[in-house]
PDB file of C-alpha atoms in Angstrom:
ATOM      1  CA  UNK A   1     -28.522 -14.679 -81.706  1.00 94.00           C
ATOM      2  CA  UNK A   2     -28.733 -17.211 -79.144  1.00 97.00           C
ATOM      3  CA  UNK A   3     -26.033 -18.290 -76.303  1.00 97.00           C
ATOM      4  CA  UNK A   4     -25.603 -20.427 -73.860  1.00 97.00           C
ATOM      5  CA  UNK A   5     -24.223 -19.505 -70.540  1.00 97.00           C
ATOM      6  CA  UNK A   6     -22.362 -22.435 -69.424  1.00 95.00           C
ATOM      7  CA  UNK A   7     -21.846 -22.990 -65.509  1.00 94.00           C
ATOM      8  CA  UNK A   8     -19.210 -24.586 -64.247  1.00 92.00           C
ATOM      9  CA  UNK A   9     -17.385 -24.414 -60.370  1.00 91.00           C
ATOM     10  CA  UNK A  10     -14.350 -25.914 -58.418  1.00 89.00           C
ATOM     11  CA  UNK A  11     -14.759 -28.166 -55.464  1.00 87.00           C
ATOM     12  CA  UNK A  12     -14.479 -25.468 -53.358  1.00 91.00           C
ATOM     13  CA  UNK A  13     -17.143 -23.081 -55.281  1.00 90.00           C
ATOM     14  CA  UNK A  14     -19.039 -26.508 -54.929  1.00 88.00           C
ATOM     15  CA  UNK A  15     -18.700 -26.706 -50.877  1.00 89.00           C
ATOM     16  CA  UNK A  16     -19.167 -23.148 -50.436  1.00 90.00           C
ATOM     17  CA  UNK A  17     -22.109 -23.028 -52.128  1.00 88.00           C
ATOM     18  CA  UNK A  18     -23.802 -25.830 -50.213  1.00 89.00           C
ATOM     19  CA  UNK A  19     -23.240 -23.596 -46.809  1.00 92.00           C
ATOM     20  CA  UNK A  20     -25.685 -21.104 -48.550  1.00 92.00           C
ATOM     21  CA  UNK A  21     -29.821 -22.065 -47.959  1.00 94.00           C
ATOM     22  CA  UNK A  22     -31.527 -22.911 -50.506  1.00 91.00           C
ATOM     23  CA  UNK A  23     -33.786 -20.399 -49.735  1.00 95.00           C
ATOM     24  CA  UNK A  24     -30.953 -17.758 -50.314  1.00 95.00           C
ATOM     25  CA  UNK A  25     -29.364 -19.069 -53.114  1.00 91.00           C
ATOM     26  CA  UNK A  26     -32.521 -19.140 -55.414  1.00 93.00           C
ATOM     27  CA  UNK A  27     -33.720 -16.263 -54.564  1.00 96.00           C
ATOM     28  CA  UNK A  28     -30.263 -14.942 -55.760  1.00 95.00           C
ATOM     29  CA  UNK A  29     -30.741 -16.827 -59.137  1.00 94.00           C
ATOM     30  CA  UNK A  30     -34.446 -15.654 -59.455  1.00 96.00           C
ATOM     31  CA  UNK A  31     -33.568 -12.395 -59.117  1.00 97.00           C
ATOM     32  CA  UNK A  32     -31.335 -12.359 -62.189  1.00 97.00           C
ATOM     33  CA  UNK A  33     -33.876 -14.490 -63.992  1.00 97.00           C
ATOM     34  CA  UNK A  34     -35.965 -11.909 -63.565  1.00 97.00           C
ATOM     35  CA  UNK A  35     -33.732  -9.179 -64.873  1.00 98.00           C
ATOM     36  CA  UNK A  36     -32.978 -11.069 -67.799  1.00 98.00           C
ATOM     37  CA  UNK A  37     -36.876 -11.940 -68.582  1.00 97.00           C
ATOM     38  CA  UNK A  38     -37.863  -8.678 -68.065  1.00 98.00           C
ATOM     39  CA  UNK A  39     -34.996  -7.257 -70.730  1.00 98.00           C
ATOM     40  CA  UNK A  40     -36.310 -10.131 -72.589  1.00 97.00           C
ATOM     41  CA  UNK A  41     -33.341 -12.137 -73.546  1.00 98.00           C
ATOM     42  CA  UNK A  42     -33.983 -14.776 -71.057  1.00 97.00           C
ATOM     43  CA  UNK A  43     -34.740 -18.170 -74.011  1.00 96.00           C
ATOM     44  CA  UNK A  44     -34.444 -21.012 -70.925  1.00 95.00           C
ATOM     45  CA  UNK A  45     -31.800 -22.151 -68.567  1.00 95.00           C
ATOM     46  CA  UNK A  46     -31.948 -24.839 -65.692  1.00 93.00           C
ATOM     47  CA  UNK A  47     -29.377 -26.613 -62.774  1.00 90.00           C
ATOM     48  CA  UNK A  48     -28.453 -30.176 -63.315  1.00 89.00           C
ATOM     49  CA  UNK A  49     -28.340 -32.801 -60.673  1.00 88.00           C
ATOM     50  CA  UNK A  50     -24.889 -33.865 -58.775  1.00 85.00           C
ATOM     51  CA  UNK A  51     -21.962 -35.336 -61.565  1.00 85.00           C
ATOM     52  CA  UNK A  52     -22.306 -38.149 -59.206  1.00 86.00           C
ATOM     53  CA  UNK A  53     -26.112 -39.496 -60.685  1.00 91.00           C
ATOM     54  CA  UNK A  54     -25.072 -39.099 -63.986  1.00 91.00           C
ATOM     55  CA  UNK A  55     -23.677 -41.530 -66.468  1.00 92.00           C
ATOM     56  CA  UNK A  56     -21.352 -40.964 -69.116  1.00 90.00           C
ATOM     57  CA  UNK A  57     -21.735 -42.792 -72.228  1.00 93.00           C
ATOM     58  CA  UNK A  58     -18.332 -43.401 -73.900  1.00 92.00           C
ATOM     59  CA  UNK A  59     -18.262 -44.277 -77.831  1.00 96.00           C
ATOM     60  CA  UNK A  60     -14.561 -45.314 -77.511  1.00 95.00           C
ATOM     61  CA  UNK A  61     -15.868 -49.180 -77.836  1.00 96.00           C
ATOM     62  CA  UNK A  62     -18.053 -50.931 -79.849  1.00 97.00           C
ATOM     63  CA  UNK A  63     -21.067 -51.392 -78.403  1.00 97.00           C
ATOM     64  CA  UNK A  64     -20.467 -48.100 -76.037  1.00 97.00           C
ATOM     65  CA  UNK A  65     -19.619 -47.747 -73.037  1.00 95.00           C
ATOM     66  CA  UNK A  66     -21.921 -46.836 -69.939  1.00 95.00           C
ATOM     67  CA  UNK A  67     -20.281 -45.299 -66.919  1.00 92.00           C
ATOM     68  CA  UNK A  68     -21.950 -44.226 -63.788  1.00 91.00           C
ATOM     69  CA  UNK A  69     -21.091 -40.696 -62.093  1.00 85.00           C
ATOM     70  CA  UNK A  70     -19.678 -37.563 -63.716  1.00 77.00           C
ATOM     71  CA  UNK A  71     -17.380 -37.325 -66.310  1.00 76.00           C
ATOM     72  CA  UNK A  72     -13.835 -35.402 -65.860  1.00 76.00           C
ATOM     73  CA  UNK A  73     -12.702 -32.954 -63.017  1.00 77.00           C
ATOM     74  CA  UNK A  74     -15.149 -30.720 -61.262  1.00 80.00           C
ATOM     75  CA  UNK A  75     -13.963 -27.836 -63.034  1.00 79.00           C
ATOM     76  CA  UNK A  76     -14.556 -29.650 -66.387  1.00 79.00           C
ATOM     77  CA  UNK A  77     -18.397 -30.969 -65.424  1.00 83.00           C
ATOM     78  CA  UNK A  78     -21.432 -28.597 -66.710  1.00 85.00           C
ATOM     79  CA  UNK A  79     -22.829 -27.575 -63.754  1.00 88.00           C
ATOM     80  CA  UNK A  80     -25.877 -25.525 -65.061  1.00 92.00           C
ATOM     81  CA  UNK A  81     -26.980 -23.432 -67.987  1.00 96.00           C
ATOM     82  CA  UNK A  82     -28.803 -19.898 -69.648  1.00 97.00           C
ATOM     83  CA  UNK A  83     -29.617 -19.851 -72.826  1.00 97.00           C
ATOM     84  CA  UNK A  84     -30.233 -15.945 -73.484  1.00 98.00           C
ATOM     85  CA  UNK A  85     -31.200 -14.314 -77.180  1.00 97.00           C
ATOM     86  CA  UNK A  86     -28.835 -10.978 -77.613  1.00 98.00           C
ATOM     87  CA  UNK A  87     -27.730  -9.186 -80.442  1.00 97.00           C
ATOM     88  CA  UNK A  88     -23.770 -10.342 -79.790  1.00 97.00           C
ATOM     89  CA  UNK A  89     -21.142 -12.459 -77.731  1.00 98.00           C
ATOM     90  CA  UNK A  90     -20.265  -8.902 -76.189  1.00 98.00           C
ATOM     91  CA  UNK A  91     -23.378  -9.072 -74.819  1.00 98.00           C
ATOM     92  CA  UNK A  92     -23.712 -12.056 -73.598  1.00 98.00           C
ATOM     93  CA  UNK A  93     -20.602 -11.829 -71.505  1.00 98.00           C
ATOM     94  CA  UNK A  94     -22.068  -8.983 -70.091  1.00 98.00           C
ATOM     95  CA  UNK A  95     -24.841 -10.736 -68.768  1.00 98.00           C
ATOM     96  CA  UNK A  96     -23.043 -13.621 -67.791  1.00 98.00           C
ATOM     97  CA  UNK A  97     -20.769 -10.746 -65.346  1.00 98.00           C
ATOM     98  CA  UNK A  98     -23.948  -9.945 -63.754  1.00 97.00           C
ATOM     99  CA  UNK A  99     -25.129 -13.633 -62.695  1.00 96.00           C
ATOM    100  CA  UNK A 100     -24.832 -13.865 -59.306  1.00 94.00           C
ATOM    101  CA  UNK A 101     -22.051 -16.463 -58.734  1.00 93.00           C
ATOM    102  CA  UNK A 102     -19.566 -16.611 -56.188  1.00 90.00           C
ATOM    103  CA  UNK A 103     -15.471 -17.164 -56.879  1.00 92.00           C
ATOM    104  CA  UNK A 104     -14.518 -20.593 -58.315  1.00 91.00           C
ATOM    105  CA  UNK A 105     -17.347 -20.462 -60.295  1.00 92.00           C
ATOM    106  CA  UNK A 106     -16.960 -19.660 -64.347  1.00 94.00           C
ATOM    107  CA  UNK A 107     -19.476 -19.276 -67.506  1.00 95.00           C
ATOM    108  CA  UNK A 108     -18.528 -19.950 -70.330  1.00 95.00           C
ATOM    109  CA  UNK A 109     -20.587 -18.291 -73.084  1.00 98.00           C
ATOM    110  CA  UNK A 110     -21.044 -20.053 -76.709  1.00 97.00           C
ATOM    111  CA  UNK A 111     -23.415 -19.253 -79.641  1.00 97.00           C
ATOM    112  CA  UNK A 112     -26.021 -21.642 -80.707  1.00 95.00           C
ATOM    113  CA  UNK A 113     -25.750 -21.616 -83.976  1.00 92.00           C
ATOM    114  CA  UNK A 114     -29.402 -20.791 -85.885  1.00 84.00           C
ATOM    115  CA  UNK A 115     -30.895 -23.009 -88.161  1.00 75.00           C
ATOM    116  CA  UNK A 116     -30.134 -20.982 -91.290  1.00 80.00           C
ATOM    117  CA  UNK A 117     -26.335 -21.919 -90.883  1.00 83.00           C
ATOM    118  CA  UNK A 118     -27.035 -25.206 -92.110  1.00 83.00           C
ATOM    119  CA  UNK A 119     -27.123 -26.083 -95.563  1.00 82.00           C
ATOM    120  CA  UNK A 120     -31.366 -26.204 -96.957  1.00 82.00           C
ATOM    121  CA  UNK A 121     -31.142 -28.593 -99.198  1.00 85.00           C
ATOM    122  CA  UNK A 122     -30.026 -30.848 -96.214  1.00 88.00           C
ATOM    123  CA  UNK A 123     -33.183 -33.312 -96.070  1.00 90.00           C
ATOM    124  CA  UNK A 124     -32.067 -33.959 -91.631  1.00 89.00           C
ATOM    125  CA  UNK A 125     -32.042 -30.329 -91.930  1.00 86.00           C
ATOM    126  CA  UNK A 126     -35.702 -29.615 -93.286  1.00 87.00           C
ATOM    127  CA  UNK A 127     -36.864 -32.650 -91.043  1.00 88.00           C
ATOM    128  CA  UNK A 128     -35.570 -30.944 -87.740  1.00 85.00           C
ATOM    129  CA  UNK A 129     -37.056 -27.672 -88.279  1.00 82.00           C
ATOM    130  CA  UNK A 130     -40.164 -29.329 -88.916  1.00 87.00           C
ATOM    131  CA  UNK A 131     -39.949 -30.673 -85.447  1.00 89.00           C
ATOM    132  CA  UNK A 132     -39.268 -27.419 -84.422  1.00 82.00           C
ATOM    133  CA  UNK A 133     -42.000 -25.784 -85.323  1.00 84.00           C
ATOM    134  CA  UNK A 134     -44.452 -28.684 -84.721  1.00 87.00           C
ATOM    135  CA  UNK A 135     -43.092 -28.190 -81.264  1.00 81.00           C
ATOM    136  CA  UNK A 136     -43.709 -24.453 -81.311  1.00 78.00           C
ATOM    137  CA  UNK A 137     -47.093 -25.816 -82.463  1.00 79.00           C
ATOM    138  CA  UNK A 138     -47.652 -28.202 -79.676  1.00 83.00           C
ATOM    139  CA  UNK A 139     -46.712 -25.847 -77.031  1.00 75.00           C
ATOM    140  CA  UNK A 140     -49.193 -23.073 -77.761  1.00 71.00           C
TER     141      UNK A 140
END
């Protein structure tokens, strides 16, 4: 089963962090990366760029809405994100304890649901995992 480790910090996780190098910090991260490739569970993961150079598109109007900078309170804003492949959610919390994060910062861990959960008949279904695996394709 897939999860997704979702990252997410207070303003003052936020300004602590920056008084770490760079150097430091992603070393930190690369050495957990590491753990979790070599257990092989590591699928992908990445950081995103500051709330501030995103926009949020809102579908409250007709046609929507586009709105520079983040979207809700720090706490609220995805900061960052693993997705790891373990057998449970008991697992995956127990890799999410080990990231190396400081206080005032949280993961929240949420299955992926697979593709069999979806009904087969479905013809969007059938279409996407035929994308899917004509990605697979493309990538090897």
């Amino acid at each position: 089963m897939q999860f997704m480790l979702i990252m997410r910090a207070t303003d003052e996780a936020l300004a602590a962090a920056a008084e770490v190098p760079f150097t430091e910090m992603i070393e930190r991260v690369g050495r957990f990366n590491e753990a979790m490739i070599e257990a092989g569970v590591m699928a992908g993961g990445g950081g995103l760029a500051p709330a501030a150079e995103g926009r949020v598109v809102d579908f409250s109007t007709t046609p929507p809405t586009i709105i520079e900078g983040g979207y809700g309170t720090t706490e609220s804003r995805f900061n960052g994100y693993w997705i790891i492949d373990v057998p449970n959610i008991d697992d995956a919390a127990e890799w999410a304890a080990r990231a190396p994060l400081d206080p005032g910062n949280q993961l929240e861990v949420r299955r992926i649901p697979g593709a069999d959960e979806f009904p087969e008949d479905n013809e969007w279904v059938q279409k996407e995992k035929e994308w899917i695996e004509q990605g697979q394709a493309d990538a090897h």
